[in-house]
Amino acid sequence: SGAVAGVENIRHVAALAKLVMEKTPHLLLVGEGARLFAVQHGFPLECLHTPESVATWQRRGPEKSTTHLTHDTVTVLTLDQSGSLAGICTTSGLSHKMPGRVGDSPILGAGLYVDNTAGAAGATGVGEEILRVSASTLMVEAMRQGKSPQEACTLAARRVLEVARRRSVPVAQVAFIALDPQGNVGAACTAGTDFYYAMGRAGQVEVKPAAVIE
Ligand code: ASP
């Protein structure tokens, strides 16, 4: 496992996370240290704002800070021909977050968890709620105990629902995907937004909706 968090001006942070895994004894580098590590390995420093993102920022303003505006995480789980699982999770995080805020995506066991002996699982959505339940570890451990990937995703979505109800807060948008060592897949999300996932097998890609759990 390798991860980076709080890194500015680096476009390909997932490639940087892979280097953390391959070239350091550590699992997570953050902020300036991660950026320095990137520069030392030849990553260019780039301005990642677009005219659209600047215009949106100006329209909403920093005072409208919220964790529920937009999210854009991409999580990919793979199984190769030798039966080896892998995963990647990359994001710019929720929009309008506080400086220093870290979501679920770079946290092992929250946004992503992979164990060849049990399965791979990943998440997208409001990171605070995914972190709160260690969702990806939960899904992989459920598969270890014999649950299917679909049952594991449903379990994680239900856990997010239960915790929100216990805390008397609105249920956040979250979505989960899972893959087991046999190639079975699952996907589930909380209500409110349609989440779709793409499954590629032998050159064919299918796009399917995640099961909505209420
Ligand atoms: N999970 C991400 C975060 O909380 C947001 C997203 O799904 O885009 O930072």
PDB file of C-alpha atoms and ligand atoms in Angstrom:
ATOM      1  CA  SER A   1       0.000   0.000   0.000  1.00  0.00           C
ATOM      2  CA  GLY A   2       1.095   3.555  -0.697  1.00  0.00           C
ATOM      3  CA  ALA A   3      -0.755   6.840  -0.421  1.00  0.00           C
ATOM      4  CA  VAL A   4      -0.385  10.613  -0.502  1.00  0.00           C
ATOM      5  CA  ALA A   5      -2.697  13.259   0.927  1.00  0.00           C
ATOM      6  CA  GLY A   6      -2.918  17.025   0.938  1.00  0.00           C
ATOM      7  CA  VAL A   7      -0.698  17.348  -2.132  1.00  0.00           C
ATOM      8  CA  GLU A   8      -1.045  20.481  -4.234  1.00  0.00           C
ATOM      9  CA  ASN A   9       0.096  21.066  -7.830  1.00  0.00           C
ATOM     10  CA  ILE A  10       0.712  17.406  -8.678  1.00  0.00           C
ATOM     11  CA  ARG A  11      -1.578  16.046 -11.361  1.00  0.00           C
ATOM     12  CA  HIS A  12      -0.910  12.319 -11.159  1.00  0.00           C
ATOM     13  CA  VAL A  13      -1.133  11.660  -7.438  1.00  0.00           C
ATOM     14  CA  ALA A  14      -2.004   7.989  -7.877  1.00  0.00           C
ATOM     15  CA  ALA A  15       1.313   7.456  -9.667  1.00  0.00           C
ATOM     16  CA  LEU A  16       2.974   9.256  -6.765  1.00  0.00           C
ATOM     17  CA  ALA A  17       1.182   6.980  -4.282  1.00  0.00           C
ATOM     18  CA  LYS A  18       2.501   3.958  -6.193  1.00  0.00           C
ATOM     19  CA  LEU A  19       6.038   5.329  -5.805  1.00  0.00           C
ATOM     20  CA  VAL A  20       5.485   5.677  -2.044  1.00  0.00           C
ATOM     21  CA  MET A  21       4.637   1.969  -2.046  1.00  0.00           C
ATOM     22  CA  GLU A  22       7.586   0.980  -4.216  1.00  0.00           C
ATOM     23  CA  LYS A  23      10.365   3.273  -3.008  1.00  0.00           C
ATOM     24  CA  THR A  24       9.762   4.054   0.652  1.00  0.00           C
ATOM     25  CA  PRO A  25       9.222   2.045   3.829  1.00  0.00           C
ATOM     26  CA  HIS A  26       6.142   4.233   4.503  1.00  0.00           C
ATOM     27  CA  LEU A  27       2.463   3.961   3.624  1.00  0.00           C
ATOM     28  CA  LEU A  28       1.372   7.607   3.605  1.00  0.00           C
ATOM     29  CA  LEU A  29       3.127  10.898   2.801  1.00  0.00           C
ATOM     30  CA  VAL A  30       1.273  14.201   3.176  1.00  0.00           C
ATOM     31  CA  GLY A  31       1.533  17.873   2.209  1.00  0.00           C
ATOM     32  CA  GLU A  32       4.904  19.450   1.557  1.00  0.00           C
ATOM     33  CA  GLY A  33       6.807  16.217   2.162  1.00  0.00           C
ATOM     34  CA  ALA A  34       4.735  14.425  -0.454  1.00  0.00           C
ATOM     35  CA  ARG A  35       5.222  17.292  -2.887  1.00  0.00           C
ATOM     36  CA  LEU A  36       8.990  17.267  -2.334  1.00  0.00           C
ATOM     37  CA  PHE A  37       9.027  13.502  -2.904  1.00  0.00           C
ATOM     38  CA  ALA A  38       7.119  14.098  -6.154  1.00  0.00           C
ATOM     39  CA  VAL A  39       9.545  16.751  -7.392  1.00  0.00           C
ATOM     40  CA  GLN A  40      12.513  14.541  -6.500  1.00  0.00           C
ATOM     41  CA  HIS A  41      10.999  11.868  -8.737  1.00  0.00           C
ATOM     42  CA  GLY A  42      10.434  14.159 -11.685  1.00  0.00           C
ATOM     43  CA  PHE A  43       6.769  15.075 -11.301  1.00  0.00           C
ATOM     44  CA  PRO A  44       6.105  18.563 -12.716  1.00  0.00           C
ATOM     45  CA  LEU A  45       4.437  21.180 -10.519  1.00  0.00           C
ATOM     46  CA  GLU A  46       1.292  22.303 -12.316  1.00  0.00           C
ATOM     47  CA  CYS A  47      -1.579  24.664 -11.676  1.00  0.00           C
ATOM     48  CA  LEU A  48      -4.611  22.375 -11.649  1.00  0.00           C
ATOM     49  CA  HIS A  49      -7.305  25.049 -11.613  1.00  0.00           C
ATOM     50  CA  THR A  50      -9.493  25.343 -14.673  1.00  0.00           C
ATOM     51  CA  PRO A  51     -11.396  28.480 -15.702  1.00  0.00           C
ATOM     52  CA  GLU A  52     -14.582  26.609 -14.702  1.00  0.00           C
ATOM     53  CA  SER A  53     -13.301  25.644 -11.243  1.00  0.00           C
ATOM     54  CA  VAL A  54     -12.135  29.210 -10.557  1.00  0.00           C
ATOM     55  CA  ALA A  55     -15.509  30.594 -11.696  1.00  0.00           C
ATOM     56  CA  THR A  56     -17.353  28.119  -9.432  1.00  0.00           C
ATOM     57  CA  TRP A  57     -15.161  29.081  -6.489  1.00  0.00           C
ATOM     58  CA  GLN A  58     -15.805  32.764  -7.095  1.00  0.00           C
ATOM     59  CA  ARG A  59     -19.546  32.203  -7.419  1.00  0.00           C
ATOM     60  CA  ARG A  60     -19.885  30.162  -4.228  1.00  0.00           C
ATOM     61  CA  GLY A  61     -17.220  31.838  -2.133  1.00  0.00           C
ATOM     62  CA  PRO A  62     -15.232  30.243   0.686  1.00  0.00           C
ATOM     63  CA  GLU A  63     -17.897  31.059   3.282  1.00  0.00           C
ATOM     64  CA  LYS A  64     -20.241  28.522   1.654  1.00  0.00           C
ATOM     65  CA  SER A  65     -17.928  25.747   2.673  1.00  0.00           C
ATOM     66  CA  THR A  66     -19.744  22.422   2.808  1.00  0.00           C
ATOM     67  CA  THR A  67     -18.894  18.780   2.515  1.00  0.00           C
ATOM     68  CA  HIS A  68     -21.864  18.053   0.267  1.00  0.00           C
ATOM     69  CA  LEU A  69     -21.210  19.929  -2.951  1.00  0.00           C
ATOM     70  CA  THR A  70     -19.416  17.766  -5.458  1.00  0.00           C
ATOM     71  CA  HIS A  71     -17.205  14.767  -5.428  1.00  0.00           C
ATOM     72  CA  ASP A  72     -15.201  13.090  -8.110  1.00  0.00           C
ATOM     73  CA  THR A  73     -13.316  10.117  -6.741  1.00  0.00           C
ATOM     74  CA  VAL A  74     -12.299   7.368  -9.121  1.00  0.00           C
ATOM     75  CA  THR A  75     -11.794   3.934  -7.600  1.00  0.00           C
ATOM     76  CA  VAL A  76     -10.579   1.034  -9.729  1.00  0.00           C
ATOM     77  CA  LEU A  77     -10.279  -2.583  -8.617  1.00  0.00           C
ATOM     78  CA  THR A  78      -8.536  -5.178 -10.760  1.00  0.00           C
ATOM     79  CA  LEU A  79      -7.956  -8.914 -10.907  1.00  0.00           C
ATOM     80  CA  ASP A  80      -5.202 -10.191 -13.199  1.00  0.00           C
ATOM     81  CA  GLN A  81      -4.842 -13.557 -14.868  1.00  0.00           C
ATOM     82  CA  SER A  82      -2.668 -14.873 -12.066  1.00  0.00           C
ATOM     83  CA  GLY A  83      -5.468 -14.157  -9.574  1.00  0.00           C
ATOM     84  CA  SER A  84      -3.802 -11.130  -8.038  1.00  0.00           C
ATOM     85  CA  LEU A  85      -6.022  -8.264  -6.885  1.00  0.00           C
ATOM     86  CA  ALA A  86      -5.065  -4.574  -6.922  1.00  0.00           C
ATOM     87  CA  GLY A  87      -6.784  -1.259  -6.439  1.00  0.00           C
ATOM     88  CA  ILE A  88      -6.377   2.448  -6.900  1.00  0.00           C
ATOM     89  CA  CYS A  89      -8.353   5.355  -5.524  1.00  0.00           C
ATOM     90  CA  THR A  90      -7.742   8.945  -6.593  1.00  0.00           C
ATOM     91  CA  THR A  91      -9.579  12.189  -5.940  1.00  0.00           C
ATOM     92  CA  SER A  92      -9.310  15.906  -5.594  1.00  0.00           C
ATOM     93  CA  GLY A  93     -11.572  15.497  -2.564  1.00  0.00           C
ATOM     94  CA  LEU A  94     -14.811  17.250  -1.799  1.00  0.00           C
ATOM     95  CA  SER A  95     -15.097  20.740  -3.178  1.00  0.00           C
ATOM     96  CA  HIS A  96     -14.939  23.715  -0.771  1.00  0.00           C
ATOM     97  CA  LYS A  97     -13.349  21.658   1.990  1.00  0.00           C
ATOM     98  CA  MET A  98     -11.291  23.213   4.772  1.00  0.00           C
ATOM     99  CA  PRO A  99      -7.554  23.484   4.117  1.00  0.00           C
ATOM    100  CA  GLY A 100      -5.921  20.437   5.672  1.00  0.00           C
ATOM    101  CA  ARG A 101      -9.022  18.277   5.452  1.00  0.00           C
ATOM    102  CA  VAL A 102      -8.264  14.686   4.417  1.00  0.00           C
ATOM    103  CA  GLY A 103     -11.049  12.415   3.253  1.00  0.00           C
ATOM    104  CA  ASP A 104     -11.336   8.671   2.960  1.00  0.00           C
ATOM    105  CA  SER A 105      -9.517   8.162  -0.334  1.00  0.00           C
ATOM    106  CA  PRO A 106      -5.871   8.046   0.846  1.00  0.00           C
ATOM    107  CA  ILE A 107      -6.662   6.281   4.106  1.00  0.00           C
ATOM    108  CA  LEU A 108      -5.978   2.570   3.992  1.00  0.00           C
ATOM    109  CA  GLY A 109      -9.154   0.689   4.879  1.00  0.00           C
ATOM    110  CA  ALA A 110     -11.461   3.633   4.266  1.00  0.00           C
ATOM    111  CA  GLY A 111     -11.380   4.603   0.572  1.00  0.00           C
ATOM    112  CA  LEU A 112      -9.602   1.433  -0.504  1.00  0.00           C
ATOM    113  CA  TYR A 113      -8.500  -1.932   0.840  1.00  0.00           C
ATOM    114  CA  VAL A 114      -7.106  -4.930  -1.004  1.00  0.00           C
ATOM    115  CA  ASP A 115      -6.160  -8.339   0.308  1.00  0.00           C
ATOM    116  CA  ASN A 116      -5.471 -11.133  -2.159  1.00  0.00           C
ATOM    117  CA  THR A 117      -6.766 -13.716   0.284  1.00  0.00           C
ATOM    118  CA  ALA A 118     -10.173 -12.067   0.729  1.00  0.00           C
ATOM    119  CA  GLY A 119     -11.062  -9.379  -1.836  1.00  0.00           C
ATOM    120  CA  ALA A 120     -10.736  -5.766  -2.887  1.00  0.00           C
ATOM    121  CA  ALA A 121     -13.080  -2.899  -2.045  1.00  0.00           C
ATOM    122  CA  GLY A 122     -13.267   0.832  -2.600  1.00  0.00           C
ATOM    123  CA  ALA A 123     -15.470   3.830  -2.027  1.00  0.00           C
ATOM    124  CA  THR A 124     -16.578   7.193  -3.314  1.00  0.00           C
ATOM    125  CA  GLY A 125     -18.768   9.837  -1.729  1.00  0.00           C
ATOM    126  CA  VAL A 126     -18.651  11.884   1.442  1.00  0.00           C
ATOM    127  CA  GLY A 127     -15.347  10.801   2.935  1.00  0.00           C
ATOM    128  CA  GLU A 128     -16.218  11.578   6.545  1.00  0.00           C
ATOM    129  CA  GLU A 129     -18.973   8.935   6.535  1.00  0.00           C
ATOM    130  CA  ILE A 130     -16.763   6.401   4.765  1.00  0.00           C
ATOM    131  CA  LEU A 131     -13.944   6.974   7.265  1.00  0.00           C
ATOM    132  CA  ARG A 132     -16.345   6.744  10.186  1.00  0.00           C
ATOM    133  CA  VAL A 133     -17.138   3.115   9.390  1.00  0.00           C
ATOM    134  CA  SER A 134     -13.758   2.011   7.907  1.00  0.00           C
ATOM    135  CA  ALA A 135     -15.861   0.985   4.950  1.00  0.00           C
ATOM    136  CA  SER A 136     -13.332  -0.751   2.732  1.00  0.00           C
ATOM    137  CA  THR A 137     -11.880  -2.850   5.544  1.00  0.00           C
ATOM    138  CA  LEU A 138     -15.436  -3.718   6.536  1.00  0.00           C
ATOM    139  CA  MET A 139     -16.193  -4.963   3.010  1.00  0.00           C
ATOM    140  CA  VAL A 140     -12.998  -6.985   2.639  1.00  0.00           C
ATOM    141  CA  GLU A 141     -13.453  -8.608   6.037  1.00  0.00           C
ATOM    142  CA  ALA A 142     -17.066  -9.432   5.127  1.00  0.00           C
ATOM    143  CA  MET A 143     -15.819 -11.187   1.982  1.00  0.00           C
ATOM    144  CA  ARG A 144     -13.229 -13.037   4.084  1.00  0.00           C
ATOM    145  CA  GLN A 145     -16.106 -14.355   6.153  1.00  0.00           C
ATOM    146  CA  GLY A 146     -17.877 -15.656   3.059  1.00  0.00           C
ATOM    147  CA  LYS A 147     -20.100 -12.760   1.983  1.00  0.00           C
ATOM    148  CA  SER A 148     -20.328 -12.033  -1.744  1.00  0.00           C
ATOM    149  CA  PRO A 149     -18.986  -8.700  -3.031  1.00  0.00           C
ATOM    150  CA  GLN A 150     -22.594  -7.510  -3.445  1.00  0.00           C
ATOM    151  CA  GLU A 151     -23.447  -8.465   0.136  1.00  0.00           C
ATOM    152  CA  ALA A 152     -20.274  -6.754   1.340  1.00  0.00           C
ATOM    153  CA  CYS A 153     -21.178  -3.483  -0.450  1.00  0.00           C
ATOM    154  CA  THR A 154     -24.729  -3.633   0.883  1.00  0.00           C
ATOM    155  CA  LEU A 155     -23.386  -4.189   4.401  1.00  0.00           C
ATOM    156  CA  ALA A 156     -21.152  -1.099   4.148  1.00  0.00           C
ATOM    157  CA  ALA A 157     -23.992   1.085   2.816  1.00  0.00           C
ATOM    158  CA  ARG A 158     -26.280  -0.183   5.617  1.00  0.00           C
ATOM    159  CA  ARG A 159     -23.597   0.617   8.187  1.00  0.00           C
ATOM    160  CA  VAL A 160     -23.390   4.206   6.908  1.00  0.00           C
ATOM    161  CA  LEU A 161     -27.207   4.438   7.128  1.00  0.00           C
ATOM    162  CA  GLU A 162     -27.270   3.029  10.680  1.00  0.00           C
ATOM    163  CA  VAL A 163     -24.580   5.383  11.912  1.00  0.00           C
ATOM    164  CA  ALA A 164     -26.322   8.407  10.372  1.00  0.00           C
ATOM    165  CA  ARG A 165     -29.618   7.397  11.987  1.00  0.00           C
ATOM    166  CA  ARG A 166     -27.964   6.890  15.361  1.00  0.00           C
ATOM    167  CA  ARG A 167     -26.373  10.317  15.070  1.00  0.00           C
ATOM    168  CA  SER A 168     -29.667  11.837  13.814  1.00  0.00           C
ATOM    169  CA  VAL A 169     -27.975  13.385  10.795  1.00  0.00           C
ATOM    170  CA  PRO A 170     -28.997  13.178   7.126  1.00  0.00           C
ATOM    171  CA  VAL A 171     -27.625  10.172   5.273  1.00  0.00           C
ATOM    172  CA  ALA A 172     -24.643  11.151   3.143  1.00  0.00           C
ATOM    173  CA  GLN A 173     -24.059  10.112  -0.435  1.00  0.00           C
ATOM    174  CA  VAL A 174     -21.651   7.200  -0.502  1.00  0.00           C
ATOM    175  CA  ALA A 175     -21.051   4.377  -2.966  1.00  0.00           C
ATOM    176  CA  PHE A 176     -19.039   1.192  -2.731  1.00  0.00           C
ATOM    177  CA  ILE A 177     -17.599  -1.373  -5.118  1.00  0.00           C
ATOM    178  CA  ALA A 178     -16.071  -4.744  -4.329  1.00  0.00           C
ATOM    179  CA  LEU A 179     -14.348  -7.573  -6.197  1.00  0.00           C
ATOM    180  CA  ASP A 180     -13.473 -11.031  -4.908  1.00  0.00           C
ATOM    181  CA  PRO A 181     -10.570 -13.285  -5.967  1.00  0.00           C
ATOM    182  CA  GLN A 182     -12.961 -15.280  -8.199  1.00  0.00           C
ATOM    183  CA  GLY A 183     -13.904 -12.167 -10.192  1.00  0.00           C
ATOM    184  CA  ASN A 184     -17.368 -11.597  -8.703  1.00  0.00           C
ATOM    185  CA  VAL A 185     -18.277  -7.932  -8.319  1.00  0.00           C
ATOM    186  CA  GLY A 186     -20.709  -5.877  -6.262  1.00  0.00           C
ATOM    187  CA  ALA A 187     -21.772  -2.259  -5.952  1.00  0.00           C
ATOM    188  CA  ALA A 188     -24.115  -0.383  -3.619  1.00  0.00           C
ATOM    189  CA  CYS A 189     -24.858   3.216  -2.720  1.00  0.00           C
ATOM    190  CA  THR A 190     -27.055   5.240  -0.426  1.00  0.00           C
ATOM    191  CA  ALA A 191     -30.086   6.963  -1.944  1.00  0.00           C
ATOM    192  CA  GLY A 192     -29.927  10.450  -3.382  1.00  0.00           C
ATOM    193  CA  THR A 193     -27.624  10.133  -6.341  1.00  0.00           C
ATOM    194  CA  ASP A 194     -27.315   7.545  -9.059  1.00  0.00           C
ATOM    195  CA  PHE A 195     -23.944   5.868  -8.932  1.00  0.00           C
ATOM    196  CA  TYR A 196     -22.820   3.791 -11.872  1.00  0.00           C
ATOM    197  CA  TYR A 197     -19.836   1.535 -12.137  1.00  0.00           C
ATOM    198  CA  ALA A 198     -18.085   0.127 -15.189  1.00  0.00           C
ATOM    199  CA  MET A 199     -16.971  -3.485 -15.395  1.00  0.00           C
ATOM    200  CA  GLY A 200     -14.402  -4.533 -17.972  1.00  0.00           C
ATOM    201  CA  ARG A 201     -13.892  -8.178 -18.752  1.00  0.00           C
ATOM    202  CA  ALA A 202     -12.158  -9.689 -21.783  1.00  0.00           C
ATOM    203  CA  GLY A 203     -12.272  -6.472 -23.762  1.00  0.00           C
ATOM    204  CA  GLN A 204     -15.912  -5.686 -23.009  1.00  0.00           C
ATOM    205  CA  VAL A 205     -17.080  -2.897 -20.745  1.00  0.00           C
ATOM    206  CA  GLU A 206     -20.511  -2.839 -19.137  1.00  0.00           C
ATOM    207  CA  VAL A 207     -21.862   0.123 -17.197  1.00  0.00           C
ATOM    208  CA  LYS A 208     -24.304  -0.749 -14.432  1.00  0.00           C
ATOM    209  CA  PRO A 209     -26.085   1.116 -11.646  1.00  0.00           C
ATOM    210  CA  ALA A 210     -25.059   0.396  -8.065  1.00  0.00           C
ATOM    211  CA  ALA A 211     -27.842  -1.091  -5.887  1.00  0.00           C
ATOM    212  CA  VAL A 212     -29.521   1.667  -3.889  1.00  0.00           C
ATOM    213  CA  ILE A 213     -29.735   0.850  -0.172  1.00  0.00           C
ATOM    214  CA  GLU A 214     -32.351   2.712   1.882  1.00  0.00           C
TER     215      GLU A 214
HETATM  216  N1  ASP B   1     -14.408  10.590  -1.164  1.00  0.00           N
HETATM  217  C1  ASP B   1     -13.919  11.918  -1.515  1.00  0.00           C
HETATM  218  C2  ASP B   1     -13.580  12.684  -0.273  1.00  0.00           C
HETATM  219  O1  ASP B   1     -14.308  12.621   0.697  1.00  0.00           O
HETATM  220  C3  ASP B   1     -14.900  12.696  -2.286  1.00  0.00           C
HETATM  221  C4  ASP B   1     -15.307  12.062  -3.566  1.00  0.00           C
HETATM  222  O2  ASP B   1     -15.908  10.992  -3.579  1.00  0.00           O
HETATM  223  O3  ASP B   1     -15.039  12.667  -4.596  1.00  0.00           O
HETATM  224  O4  ASP B   1     -12.610  13.407  -0.289  1.00  0.00           O
END
